[in-house]
């Protein structure tokens, strides 16, 4: 079989071709490794490539398939955001702090995917410690948007989104604390799912803001996302916040017709600051949903205006506490020639963390201090509850909420910029994390060849509703099949 067009196949198609033995796992893995080597210099989506391990896993997968064993993910090459611990492989979180950290254990997410037969091609670039929405804060340099390499891919799972968009991998893991799966999915034209808080184990996923972090998926289509979610989701006794609930068969629910589905459009997310092109693409997508039989109505989420402030304070407070473990003594970077213990702590942290991370630690420590705790953190928690209540109230009347994922197309990279405000590039995504809800972004159009994304939000633990609605849209449209023009070389001259 000709391997030239393999990268254009979806994960579901690859799965069928592998099991029909039209193609071997080794062939597929080698083809993608070659593609990454020839194209990724200009995108910078990978931090670490694992060719030997990947080929070894591929050979084992081929043996399984030969014996007609294994499942739908056997032999499927994936790559993981470098926030997931992978045993024996560097796990850097895109920080100088962990540049030398070889994880001694495997995260639940990567372990489950591996047990399901998936192959790990390597570790993907991201914003440092997942703080950011542009992928400009990585210690390993920015990721470039495959649609236009002068622009950001979004973040923090920008490496995952760019690698899927550039057809380097059929699917990738990501994490989403305030939008880090959905926003880069939108800017790169792929499908990204942030599951309900507690649906997927956080064990072995390096913590940023533990009450909001959630592992998820970036792939080309809702069908591909459904395949991966089925393998990743479910109870894990090593994560105390992981829900002990059965995992539904997501694939089985993709085909439900949408007639009568009630969709709410929150007026706070459809305002004048939106790019006219994005507004138009989103409107066309909503018209498509009406044609599919959905009933669209206006709703309101009145506490939306507090989301940015509440998110910034609480995410920074949790980050300041989580990142205290990186002290030069236990993990990762230690400064040269420390003059005593305090000097070692200070300089290791000062030199090991980048500016964005340090600015969050400062803000978070300030918010958590005894003097400010009640007036800042406690108050923010109360407003967080009001934000959740807005959603719960609305979900008594609608089945899904839809908003643009981000109100503008991908902006230009800006290397001179200092620390950014946490929600500067992703104002429409963090409310979902504050409320612990599941949400998905799917490509619904383009503005001057730059992708536009639509965000779907469902009640807690209703991922199947998101996947069903996205799949039905993808059956009647082709936006998820669009791929960026191939550019060889490093693309840096474009800057
Ligand atoms: N932009 C948000 C932040 O910088 C979201 C990050 C995330 O989801 N990991 O905090």
XYZ file of C-alpha atoms and ligand atoms in Angstrom:
505
model
C 0.000 0.000 0.000
C 1.124 3.532 -0.788
C 2.139 5.390 2.380
C 2.288 8.866 0.796
C -1.152 9.962 1.953
C -1.253 8.139 5.271
C -0.994 11.287 7.322
C -4.271 12.497 5.808
C -6.203 9.556 7.307
C -8.145 10.121 10.486
C -7.473 8.073 13.583
C -10.635 6.036 12.996
C -9.616 5.325 9.382
C -6.106 4.327 10.441
C -7.552 1.989 13.030
C -9.634 0.243 10.358
C -6.713 0.049 7.929
C -4.400 -1.418 10.559
C -6.881 -4.054 11.607
C -7.636 -4.946 7.976
C -3.844 -5.396 7.658
C -3.727 -3.006 4.681
C -0.887 -1.356 6.505
C 1.465 -2.267 9.333
C 1.972 -0.315 12.567
C 5.688 -0.138 11.820
C 5.031 1.408 8.389
C 2.648 3.934 9.873
C 4.953 4.836 12.763
C 7.946 5.192 10.454
C 5.978 7.364 8.027
C 4.944 9.761 10.789
C 8.433 9.856 12.335
C 9.827 10.796 8.905
C 7.163 13.440 8.487
C 7.941 14.936 11.897
C 11.654 15.016 11.066
C 11.074 16.785 7.785
C 8.405 19.290 8.857
C 8.613 19.985 12.570
C 11.697 22.198 12.490
C 9.419 24.968 11.256
C 6.623 24.329 13.764
C 8.521 23.255 16.891
C 5.672 21.144 18.194
C 7.871 18.386 19.653
C 10.237 18.749 22.599
C 11.301 15.092 22.638
C 10.948 12.463 19.930
C 11.007 8.760 20.966
C 11.719 6.860 17.715
C 13.227 3.666 19.170
C 10.518 3.130 21.773
C 7.817 3.997 19.244
C 9.101 1.466 16.705
C 9.425 -1.178 19.381
C 5.823 -0.580 20.454
C 4.790 -0.678 16.790
C 6.417 -4.077 16.283
C 4.600 -5.409 19.341
C 1.318 -3.974 18.009
C 1.872 -5.671 14.647
C 2.324 -8.994 16.401
C -0.944 -8.498 18.301
C -2.869 -7.574 15.171
C -1.435 -10.597 13.360
C -2.930 -12.778 16.072
C -6.198 -10.813 15.679
C -5.864 -9.465 19.187
C -5.793 -5.902 20.489
C -8.413 -3.182 20.208
C -9.295 -0.086 18.212
C -6.239 1.848 19.427
C -3.689 -0.920 18.864
C -0.888 0.514 16.779
C -2.216 4.086 16.664
C 0.637 6.603 17.019
C -0.049 9.488 19.392
C 2.047 12.105 21.148
C 1.661 13.527 24.636
C 1.771 17.026 26.009
C 4.977 17.269 28.013
C 2.978 17.744 31.210
C 2.260 13.986 31.491
C 4.902 11.948 33.288
C 6.229 9.224 31.005
C 8.525 6.741 32.658
C 12.117 6.866 31.456
C 11.385 9.799 29.131
C 12.145 13.440 29.865
C 9.062 15.239 31.185
C 9.915 18.931 31.089
C 6.630 20.855 31.306
C 8.504 23.121 28.842
C 10.484 24.580 31.737
C 14.185 24.935 32.377
C 13.257 23.723 35.858
C 12.502 20.231 34.530
C 14.771 20.176 31.483
C 16.757 17.332 33.091
C 13.803 15.506 34.683
C 13.350 11.896 33.592
C 10.021 10.813 35.048
C 10.327 7.744 37.307
C 6.670 6.780 36.763
C 3.899 6.895 34.180
C 0.767 9.078 34.378
C -2.574 7.263 34.392
C -3.596 8.857 31.080
C -0.488 7.787 29.168
C -0.488 4.367 30.863
C -4.118 3.738 29.859
C -3.507 4.768 26.279
C -0.478 2.536 26.145
C -2.398 -0.391 27.612
C -5.018 0.205 24.927
C -2.241 -0.309 22.380
C -1.457 3.293 21.357
C 2.130 4.195 20.480
C 3.923 7.213 21.953
C 5.887 9.120 19.298
C 7.141 11.720 21.752
C 6.461 14.701 23.995
C 4.854 17.887 22.796
C 5.741 21.517 23.356
C 3.537 23.737 25.519
C 3.555 26.931 27.539
C 5.816 26.615 30.574
C 3.910 24.724 33.298
C 0.801 25.214 31.118
C 0.672 28.914 31.964
C -0.253 30.844 28.871
C -2.448 30.800 25.808
C 0.053 31.447 23.043
C 2.895 28.963 23.478
C 5.362 31.809 23.636
C 6.451 30.952 27.196
C 8.111 27.577 26.484
C 11.757 27.180 27.487
C 12.168 25.384 24.128
C 10.962 28.308 22.047
C 7.532 29.168 20.683
C 5.364 26.781 18.693
C 4.276 28.118 15.310
C 0.803 27.881 13.867
C 0.919 25.540 10.846
C -1.644 27.750 9.039
C 0.703 30.735 9.219
C 4.010 30.296 10.939
C 4.270 33.921 11.915
C 1.314 33.384 14.231
C 0.672 31.699 17.565
C -0.951 28.244 17.657
C -2.666 29.166 20.929
C -1.832 27.515 24.196
C -0.958 26.043 26.453
C -1.444 22.772 24.509
C -0.131 24.520 21.379
C 2.296 21.729 20.501
C -0.573 19.215 20.600
C -2.835 21.384 18.418
C -0.101 22.258 15.913
C 1.062 18.627 15.599
C -2.486 17.413 14.903
C -3.175 20.295 12.485
C 0.078 19.702 10.565
C -0.851 16.021 10.273
C 2.209 14.913 12.237
C 0.039 12.774 14.540
C -3.614 11.688 14.281
C -4.282 12.579 17.935
C -2.597 14.021 21.010
C -3.193 14.499 24.694
C -3.526 17.948 26.222
C -4.499 19.569 29.484
C -6.945 22.371 30.121
C -6.935 24.547 33.246
C -8.504 27.638 31.697
C -8.860 26.832 28.014
C -5.590 25.208 27.063
C -7.139 22.482 24.920
C -10.059 24.375 23.379
C -8.329 27.644 22.472
C -5.356 26.092 20.586
C -7.773 23.603 18.972
C -9.721 26.596 17.647
C -6.668 28.510 16.431
C -5.217 25.444 14.669
C -8.479 24.117 13.207
C -8.723 20.826 15.147
C -11.241 19.280 17.551
C -10.383 19.537 21.252
C -12.206 18.183 24.291
C -11.847 19.258 27.905
C -13.751 16.621 29.897
C -15.687 17.214 33.118
C -13.445 17.791 36.138
C -12.964 14.294 37.560
C -13.796 12.382 34.366
C -10.120 11.682 33.597
C -7.416 11.003 36.175
C -4.914 13.753 36.920
C -2.427 11.318 38.441
C 1.010 11.922 36.959
C -0.067 15.102 35.180
C 2.098 17.880 36.582
C -0.178 20.116 38.639
C -0.815 23.776 37.799
C -4.172 24.620 39.444
C -5.459 21.365 40.895
C -9.110 22.370 41.227
C -9.314 23.169 37.503
C -6.700 21.036 35.698
C -8.189 18.383 33.478
C -6.575 16.048 30.948
C -8.135 15.860 27.519
C -7.685 15.281 23.812
C -6.916 17.041 20.551
C -7.686 15.183 17.325
C -9.200 15.867 13.922
C -12.776 14.857 14.513
C -15.274 14.165 17.261
C -15.226 10.502 16.283
C -11.464 10.346 16.884
C -11.852 12.171 20.206
C -14.557 9.691 21.242
C -12.232 6.769 20.508
C -9.512 8.220 22.721
C -11.770 9.399 25.538
C -13.149 5.899 25.974
C -9.627 4.664 26.718
C -8.566 7.570 28.970
C -11.627 8.180 31.120
C -12.655 6.446 34.308
C -12.001 6.039 37.985
C -8.467 6.010 39.336
C -7.971 5.453 43.032
C -4.692 7.395 42.901
C -6.543 10.648 42.154
C -8.858 11.589 45.013
C -10.852 13.940 42.755
C -11.412 11.353 40.031
C -15.098 10.409 39.752
C -16.160 6.854 40.407
C -18.725 6.662 37.598
C -19.099 4.271 34.701
C -17.649 5.384 31.363
C -20.334 5.414 28.670
C -19.772 4.081 25.161
C -19.057 7.407 23.474
C -18.924 5.953 19.964
C -22.363 4.403 20.317
C -23.958 7.825 20.890
C -22.408 9.739 17.998
C -25.242 9.057 15.573
C -28.167 10.368 17.617
C -30.146 12.906 15.557
C -30.093 16.475 16.865
C -33.776 17.244 16.280
C -35.127 19.082 19.303
C -31.694 19.708 20.878
C -31.946 22.966 22.841
C -28.937 25.239 22.346
C -28.359 28.352 24.472
C -26.341 31.338 23.239
C -25.096 33.412 26.203
C -25.389 37.065 25.263
C -22.229 37.894 27.251
C -20.179 35.900 24.711
C -21.588 37.542 21.592
C -20.467 41.115 21.964
C -19.038 43.811 19.774
C -15.349 43.088 20.553
C -15.642 40.010 18.350
C -13.815 39.878 15.017
C -16.403 40.300 12.255
C -15.088 37.293 10.318
C -15.267 35.014 13.367
C -18.786 36.255 14.140
C -19.841 35.362 10.602
C -18.353 31.843 10.713
C -19.941 31.159 14.100
C -23.308 32.367 12.813
C -23.077 30.039 9.810
C -22.333 27.136 12.157
C -25.357 28.001 14.287
C -27.504 28.087 11.134
C -26.198 24.616 10.307
C -27.284 23.416 13.759
C -30.743 24.867 13.154
C -30.897 22.956 9.873
C -30.041 19.796 11.810
C -33.139 20.413 13.906
C -31.659 22.119 16.954
C -33.595 24.914 18.669
C -31.407 27.935 19.312
C -32.294 30.439 22.024
C -30.650 33.381 23.818
C -29.582 32.946 27.422
C -27.584 34.915 29.965
C -24.704 34.008 32.296
C -24.700 37.207 34.360
C -21.502 36.632 36.354
C -19.379 36.246 33.225
C -17.688 39.609 33.801
C -15.953 38.260 36.926
C -14.530 35.171 35.268
C -11.149 36.651 34.296
C -10.389 38.043 37.729
C -11.592 35.011 39.658
C -9.708 32.644 37.366
C -6.469 34.652 37.530
C -6.517 34.819 41.315
C -7.471 31.229 42.031
C -5.297 29.657 39.326
C -2.312 31.710 40.517
C -2.954 30.889 44.177
C -3.075 27.162 43.417
C -0.016 27.442 41.177
C 1.997 29.199 43.873
C 1.279 26.337 46.218
C 1.795 23.526 43.642
C 5.043 24.940 42.324
C 6.576 25.227 45.807
C 7.866 21.668 45.330
C 10.370 22.859 42.729
C 13.047 24.070 45.094
C 16.317 22.835 43.643
C 16.514 20.069 46.255
C 13.990 17.499 45.066
C 13.400 17.882 41.351
C 15.067 19.347 38.350
C 17.209 22.416 38.089
C 19.678 23.439 40.786
C 21.747 26.617 40.515
C 25.545 26.451 40.325
C 27.664 26.916 43.470
C 24.917 27.760 45.965
C 26.084 29.750 48.973
C 23.972 27.940 51.557
C 20.425 26.591 51.585
C 18.516 29.815 51.163
C 20.691 30.910 48.266
C 20.076 27.530 46.613
C 16.299 27.849 46.908
C 16.298 31.422 45.720
C 18.598 31.098 42.765
C 17.321 27.692 41.642
C 13.776 29.047 41.471
C 14.871 32.348 40.036
C 16.920 30.763 37.256
C 14.743 27.668 36.719
C 11.386 29.393 36.159
C 10.544 31.780 33.329
C 8.966 35.213 33.745
C 5.368 34.136 33.203
C 5.605 31.447 35.879
C 7.312 33.766 38.350
C 4.712 36.473 37.890
C 1.938 33.934 38.665
C 3.769 32.660 41.753
C 4.071 36.232 43.004
C 0.403 36.996 42.409
C -0.671 33.703 43.946
C 1.501 34.060 47.025
C 0.167 37.562 47.545
C -3.434 36.326 47.270
C -2.795 33.479 49.717
C -1.020 35.588 52.338
C -2.693 35.768 55.759
C -3.572 39.426 55.242
C -5.280 38.902 51.873
C -6.745 35.422 52.092
C -10.227 36.410 53.245
C -10.660 39.448 51.058
C -9.131 37.875 47.939
C -9.198 34.046 47.862
C -12.284 33.409 49.912
C -14.168 36.109 48.060
C -13.038 34.675 44.724
C -14.290 31.223 45.784
C -17.709 32.698 46.528
C -17.890 34.334 43.118
C -16.734 31.044 41.594
C -19.855 29.451 43.072
C -22.032 32.161 41.504
C -20.423 31.475 38.133
C -21.240 27.753 38.517
C -24.792 28.570 39.581
C -25.324 30.606 36.386
C -24.553 27.470 34.362
C -26.668 25.142 36.523
C -29.643 27.460 36.158
C -29.301 27.687 32.393
C -28.923 23.917 32.026
C -32.441 23.508 33.370
C -33.561 25.095 30.086
C -31.027 24.087 27.456
C -29.054 20.938 26.594
C -25.934 22.641 25.303
C -24.390 26.114 25.359
C -22.531 27.431 22.319
C -20.075 30.331 22.082
C -17.177 31.278 19.845
C -14.114 29.508 21.331
C -12.029 32.663 20.940
C -13.317 35.953 19.524
C -10.349 36.574 17.199
C -8.188 34.510 14.799
C -4.586 33.583 15.695
C -2.497 36.694 16.379
C 1.134 37.259 15.416
C 3.881 35.911 17.661
C 5.321 38.627 19.859
C 8.605 37.646 21.397
C 9.137 40.982 23.054
C 6.004 40.713 25.198
C 6.445 40.334 28.958
C 4.181 38.228 31.211
C 0.652 38.191 29.826
C -2.566 38.403 31.756
C -3.792 34.812 32.306
C -6.912 35.210 30.171
C -5.540 37.741 27.662
C -5.727 35.356 24.720
C -8.559 33.121 25.910
C -11.371 35.136 27.488
C -14.163 32.675 26.565
C -12.779 29.440 27.990
C -11.985 29.693 31.758
C -15.586 29.915 33.048
C -15.983 26.250 32.124
C -13.012 25.278 34.315
C -14.272 27.323 37.252
C -17.543 25.387 36.942
C -15.887 21.985 36.281
C -17.950 21.475 33.109
C -17.051 19.552 29.945
C -16.546 21.572 26.754
C -15.375 20.989 23.213
C -14.074 23.200 20.426
C -14.564 22.279 16.789
C -13.469 24.008 13.595
C -16.409 25.743 11.891
C -14.871 27.994 9.272
C -11.950 30.166 8.276
C -11.169 33.853 8.234
C -8.501 34.634 5.621
C -7.247 31.015 5.814
C -7.089 31.099 9.633
C -9.371 28.659 11.488
C -12.403 29.720 13.540
C -13.684 27.554 16.396
C -17.061 27.006 18.028
C -17.202 26.086 21.725
C -19.849 23.625 22.950
C -20.479 23.373 26.709
C -22.507 20.571 28.349
C -23.709 19.772 31.875
C -21.325 17.790 34.103
C -20.479 14.303 32.792
C -22.291 14.783 29.474
C -19.305 14.470 27.166
C -21.427 12.215 24.944
C -23.691 15.178 24.157
C -20.710 17.287 23.032
C -19.293 14.506 20.890
C -22.684 13.729 19.359
C -23.357 17.383 18.456
C -19.864 17.859 17.049
C -20.024 14.624 15.052
C -23.370 15.498 13.491
C -21.929 18.858 12.391
C -18.833 17.149 11.001
C -20.977 14.756 8.981
C -22.466 17.639 6.998
C -19.406 19.941 6.806
C -15.738 19.613 5.850
C -13.914 22.103 8.082
C -12.317 19.359 10.152
C -10.833 17.889 6.962
C -9.045 21.091 5.944
C -5.310 20.942 6.437
C -2.731 23.740 6.320
C -0.411 24.160 3.332
C 2.793 22.124 3.723
C 5.874 24.281 4.165
C 9.296 22.695 4.323
C 12.187 24.314 6.159
C 12.158 26.181 9.406
C 9.851 29.008 8.363
C 11.762 31.415 10.535
C 12.558 33.725 7.655
C 8.866 34.593 7.681
C 9.289 36.394 10.979
N -4.661 30.981 29.589
C -4.874 30.311 30.837
C -3.697 30.559 31.742
O -2.693 31.011 31.272
C -5.160 28.867 30.615
C -4.032 27.915 30.829
C -4.441 26.481 30.810
O -5.576 26.121 30.527
N -3.489 25.624 31.148
O -3.783 30.321 32.915
